[in-house]
Short mmCIF file of C-alpha atoms in Angstrom, two decimals:
data_model
loop_
_atom_site.label_atom_id
_atom_site.label_comp_id
_atom_site.label_asym_id
_atom_site.label_seq_id
_atom_site.Cartn_x
_atom_site.Cartn_y
_atom_site.Cartn_z
CA MET A 18 102.71 198.94 68.40
CA SER A 19 99.38 200.50 69.34
CA ASN A 20 98.22 200.63 72.92
CA PHE A 21 94.84 199.27 73.83
CA ARG A 22 92.57 201.93 75.29
CA GLU A 23 89.98 200.71 77.79
CA LEU A 24 86.49 202.09 77.24
CA LEU A 25 84.86 199.85 79.86
CA PRO A 26 85.03 199.30 82.78
CA VAL A 27 87.78 201.94 83.32
CA PRO A 28 87.41 204.58 80.56
CA GLY A 29 90.65 205.99 79.19
CA ARG A 30 93.04 203.50 80.75
CA THR A 31 95.86 202.55 78.33
CA ASP A 32 98.04 200.22 80.42
CA VAL A 33 95.89 197.19 79.62
CA ASP A 34 97.47 193.80 80.35
CA LEU A 35 95.80 191.58 77.75
CA ALA A 36 96.65 188.34 79.54
CA GLU A 37 94.97 189.68 82.67
CA ALA A 38 92.01 191.14 80.77
CA TYR A 39 91.30 187.81 79.05
CA ALA A 40 92.22 185.43 81.88
CA TYR A 41 90.06 182.33 82.27
CA PRO A 42 88.22 181.86 85.58
CA LEU A 43 90.38 180.32 88.28
CA ALA A 44 89.99 176.75 89.56
CA LEU A 45 87.86 175.48 86.69
CA ASP A 46 86.17 172.12 87.29
CA ARG A 47 84.69 171.86 83.78
CA PRO A 48 85.52 173.12 80.29
CA TRP A 49 84.97 176.86 79.88
CA VAL A 50 84.13 177.53 76.24
CA ARG A 51 85.24 180.88 74.84
CA ALA A 52 84.71 181.97 71.24
CA ASN A 53 86.91 184.47 69.43
CA MET A 54 85.44 186.01 66.28
CA VAL A 55 85.88 189.11 64.14
CA ALA A 56 83.13 191.02 62.33
CA SER A 57 82.84 194.17 60.26
CA ALA A 58 81.06 197.22 61.63
CA ASP A 59 77.93 196.13 59.72
CA GLY A 60 78.11 192.56 61.00
CA GLY A 61 79.87 190.63 58.25
CA ALA A 62 82.22 187.82 59.28
CA VAL A 63 84.03 187.10 56.01
CA GLY A 64 85.90 189.56 53.79
CA PRO A 65 86.22 189.73 49.98
CA SER A 66 88.69 186.82 49.79
CA GLY A 67 86.31 184.55 51.68
CA ARG A 68 88.45 184.66 54.81
CA SER A 69 88.00 186.36 58.15
CA ARG A 70 91.62 187.54 58.05
CA ASP A 71 90.51 190.29 55.64
CA LEU A 72 88.96 191.96 58.69
CA SER A 73 91.91 191.43 61.01
CA SER A 74 94.62 193.90 62.06
CA ASP A 75 97.78 193.98 64.14
CA PRO A 76 95.84 194.62 67.38
CA ASP A 77 93.38 191.83 66.52
CA ARG A 78 96.24 189.42 65.91
CA ARG A 79 97.77 190.42 69.27
CA VAL A 80 94.53 189.56 71.03
CA MET A 81 94.26 186.30 69.09
CA GLY A 82 97.81 185.42 70.14
CA VAL A 83 97.03 186.04 73.81
CA LEU A 84 93.82 184.00 73.62
CA ARG A 85 95.70 181.09 72.07
CA GLY A 86 98.46 181.40 74.64
CA LEU A 87 95.92 181.18 77.45
CA CYS A 88 93.89 178.23 76.16
CA ASP A 89 94.43 174.47 76.30
CA VAL A 90 92.76 173.70 72.99
CA VAL A 91 91.55 175.56 69.88
CA VAL A 92 88.33 174.06 68.48
CA VAL A 93 87.48 174.73 64.84
CA GLY A 94 85.19 173.37 62.14
CA ALA A 95 86.85 171.61 59.22
CA ALA A 96 85.58 174.11 56.63
CA THR A 97 87.10 177.01 58.56
CA ALA A 98 90.33 175.08 59.04
CA ARG A 99 90.58 174.60 55.27
CA GLN A 100 89.58 178.15 54.31
CA GLU A 101 91.86 179.83 56.84
CA GLY A 102 94.81 177.47 56.32
CA TYR A 103 95.06 176.13 59.88
CA ARG A 104 98.29 174.46 60.97
CA PRO A 105 99.48 173.31 64.42
CA VAL A 106 100.01 176.34 66.67
CA ARG A 107 103.63 177.48 66.78
CA PRO A 108 105.22 178.13 70.20
CA ARG A 109 106.05 181.69 71.17
CA GLU A 110 108.55 182.93 73.73
CA VAL A 111 106.00 185.41 75.11
CA TRP A 112 103.79 182.46 76.09
CA ALA A 113 106.33 181.02 78.55
CA LYS A 114 104.61 182.39 81.67
CA LEU A 115 101.10 181.91 80.29
CA ARG A 116 101.74 178.22 79.64
CA GLU A 117 103.90 177.36 82.64
CA GLY A 118 103.31 173.71 83.56
CA ARG A 119 101.52 173.01 80.28
CA PRO A 120 102.62 172.07 76.73
CA ALA A 121 104.29 174.93 74.87
CA THR A 122 101.31 175.22 72.51
CA PRO A 123 97.58 174.49 72.68
CA ARG A 124 96.13 171.60 70.75
CA ILE A 125 93.99 172.07 67.67
CA ALA A 126 90.69 170.16 67.66
CA VAL A 127 88.90 169.81 64.31
CA VAL A 128 85.27 168.76 63.80
CA SER A 129 84.72 166.95 60.49
CA ARG A 130 82.24 164.39 59.18
CA SER A 131 84.15 163.92 55.90
CA LEU A 132 87.67 164.04 57.41
CA GLU A 133 88.76 166.45 54.67
CA ILE A 134 91.57 167.88 56.78
CA ASP A 135 94.96 169.07 55.58
CA ASP A 136 97.51 166.34 56.33
CA GLU A 137 99.97 168.88 57.75
CA LEU A 138 97.55 169.71 60.54
CA LEU A 139 97.59 166.04 61.50
CA THR A 140 101.19 165.02 60.93
CA THR A 141 103.24 168.02 62.12
CA ALA A 142 101.69 168.65 65.54
CA PRO A 143 104.09 168.00 68.45
CA GLU A 144 103.49 164.79 70.37
CA GLU A 145 102.56 166.67 73.55
CA ALA A 146 99.95 168.68 71.64
CA ARG A 147 98.56 166.20 69.14
CA THR A 148 95.67 167.36 67.00
CA ILE A 149 92.27 166.05 68.07
CA VAL A 150 89.73 165.12 65.39
CA PHE A 151 86.02 164.66 66.05
CA THR A 152 84.08 162.68 63.47
CA VAL A 153 81.15 160.27 63.06
CA ALA A 154 81.06 156.48 62.69
CA ASP A 155 80.17 156.57 58.98
CA SER A 156 83.11 158.81 57.99
CA PRO A 157 85.36 157.33 55.26
CA ALA A 158 87.03 154.25 56.79
CA GLU A 159 90.38 154.54 54.99
CA ARG A 160 90.71 158.20 55.85
CA ARG A 161 89.66 157.50 59.44
CA ALA A 162 92.51 154.99 59.79
CA PHE A 163 95.03 157.57 58.55
CA VAL A 164 93.72 160.20 60.97
CA ALA A 165 93.84 157.74 63.88
CA GLU A 166 97.51 157.04 63.12
CA HIS A 167 98.55 160.69 63.32
CA ALA A 168 96.04 162.36 65.67
CA ASP A 169 93.73 161.65 68.59
CA LEU A 170 90.51 160.50 66.93
CA VAL A 171 87.12 160.75 68.66
CA VAL A 172 84.36 158.88 66.82
CA VAL A 173 80.78 159.80 67.70
CA GLU A 174 77.76 157.59 67.02
CA GLY A 175 74.98 159.32 65.09
CA VAL A 176 74.74 161.71 62.17
CA SER A 177 76.80 164.57 63.58
CA VAL A 178 79.25 165.70 66.23
CA GLY A 179 77.45 167.90 68.75
CA PRO A 180 78.89 170.47 71.17
CA GLY A 181 78.14 168.10 74.05
CA HIS A 182 80.36 165.42 72.51
CA ILE A 183 83.17 167.93 72.14
CA VAL A 184 82.93 169.32 75.66
CA ASN A 185 82.73 165.85 77.24
CA ALA A 186 85.76 164.56 75.33
CA LEU A 187 87.82 167.65 76.21
CA SER A 188 86.81 167.31 79.85
CA GLU A 189 88.04 163.70 79.88
CA ARG A 190 91.41 164.96 78.67
CA GLY A 191 91.59 167.73 81.27
CA LEU A 192 91.38 170.43 78.59
CA TYR A 193 89.25 172.98 80.42
CA ARG A 194 90.37 176.24 78.80
CA VAL A 195 88.62 175.96 75.46
CA LEU A 196 88.85 178.47 72.62
CA THR A 197 86.68 178.07 69.54
CA GLU A 198 87.40 180.14 66.45
CA GLY A 199 84.30 179.03 64.55
CA GLY A 200 83.25 178.91 61.92
CA PRO A 201 79.77 180.43 62.12
CA HIS A 202 77.94 177.07 61.94
CA LEU A 203 79.98 175.55 64.78
CA LEU A 204 79.54 178.69 66.88
CA ALA A 205 75.78 178.55 66.26
CA GLU A 206 75.71 174.99 67.57
CA PHE A 207 77.54 175.95 70.78
CA VAL A 208 75.16 178.87 71.32
CA GLY A 209 72.12 176.71 70.58
CA ALA A 210 73.30 174.03 73.01
CA GLY A 211 73.81 176.59 75.78
CA LEU A 212 77.49 175.65 76.03
CA LEU A 213 79.14 178.94 75.06
CA ASP A 214 80.37 180.70 78.20
CA GLU A 215 82.04 183.68 76.60
CA LEU A 216 82.30 185.59 73.33
CA CYS A 217 85.32 187.71 72.46
CA LEU A 218 84.30 189.76 69.43
CA THR A 219 86.49 192.14 67.47
CA VAL A 220 84.49 194.79 65.60
CA SER A 221 86.62 195.76 62.61
CA PRO A 222 86.35 199.25 61.03
CA HIS A 223 85.08 197.97 57.67
CA LEU A 224 81.73 197.87 55.89
CA LEU A 225 81.01 194.79 53.77
CA GLY A 226 77.44 195.39 52.68
CA SER A 227 74.96 192.59 52.04
CA GLY A 228 75.91 189.00 51.33
CA SER A 229 78.60 188.36 53.93
CA PRO A 230 77.72 185.65 56.47
CA ARG A 231 77.47 186.63 60.13
CA ILE A 232 79.54 185.18 62.98
CA VAL A 233 76.64 182.83 63.78
CA THR A 234 75.07 181.09 60.78
CA GLY A 235 72.50 178.34 60.52
CA SER A 236 68.82 177.56 60.27
CA PRO A 237 66.32 176.37 62.90
CA GLY A 238 66.07 172.90 61.28
CA THR A 239 64.95 169.85 63.25
CA PRO A 240 66.27 169.19 66.77
CA GLY A 241 69.00 166.55 66.70
CA THR A 242 70.10 167.27 63.12
CA PRO A 243 73.29 169.04 62.03
CA GLU A 244 71.24 171.99 60.74
CA HIS A 245 69.36 172.53 63.99
CA VAL A 246 70.12 175.85 65.67
CA SER A 247 68.23 177.07 68.70
CA THR A 248 66.49 180.41 68.29
CA LYS A 249 66.32 181.02 72.05
CA SER A 250 67.93 184.29 73.16
CA THR A 251 71.00 183.97 75.38
CA PRO A 252 71.54 186.95 77.75
CA VAL A 253 75.13 188.14 78.08
CA ARG A 254 76.89 190.93 79.94
CA MET A 255 79.90 192.94 78.82
CA ALA A 256 83.04 192.25 80.80
CA HIS A 257 85.21 194.78 78.99
CA LEU A 258 85.46 196.98 75.91
CA LEU A 259 88.85 197.94 74.46
CA GLU A 260 89.86 200.01 71.43
CA ALA A 261 92.98 200.05 69.24
CA GLU A 262 93.46 201.48 65.74
CA GLY A 263 89.70 201.88 65.33
CA ASN A 264 88.98 198.25 66.26
CA LEU A 265 86.69 197.50 69.19
CA PHE A 266 87.45 194.46 71.34
CA THR A 267 84.44 193.25 73.28
CA ARG A 268 84.26 190.46 75.82
CA TYR A 269 80.80 189.13 76.69
CA LEU A 270 80.05 186.62 79.45
CA ARG A 271 76.91 184.51 79.55
CA GLU A 272 74.58 185.48 82.37
#
């Protein structure tokens, strides 16, 4: 198992406690939205198979495990959930201290207008960590009834589910430690809405060339539509920079 070498803020340090390095702010009174993404050295977010896991590694999976252990809920778009084969998060013994006083696993929250979600993600989640599904009022009625039977369903009026809807609903449930794993369109919406507090980005030692989507994807579109993405720059500062097996692990906080 490779050690993580700290490049910033303490260069050369190798006794990095990942749970401490990625800890959420204390005494949160609102949802803190953190994104975890992986990209190639030339900026691609999806490998040859069409999945981000092509770019992952053992150290990246260790970080992902810690981030999931720390959070209350993992938010993901339905397309990413299908492509990456999402299932309810499995409990891990190493999470015992991280999750003391909370359910053994975080919830999964899926955003979907069509409700094309794998049934296993809905039906096999433990009762104390039921899957949450965000959808719109004109989603398929029969499918919506099935989802409501097996998961916590949040129905939003309008043409799309926005980041504000997600954050407000999670806040009502006391789920303040939020982790989103994309995909790129959902991440773009959080950035555009000014609701992304933190980005944890793994830079993988691969080159993909042209054609691969980036970690944030979308078009300016029209405000209020699903395609609308703000083009305003969001200043961030680097909280830490780690390295393991040629992978760089960055953590950026919004200014």
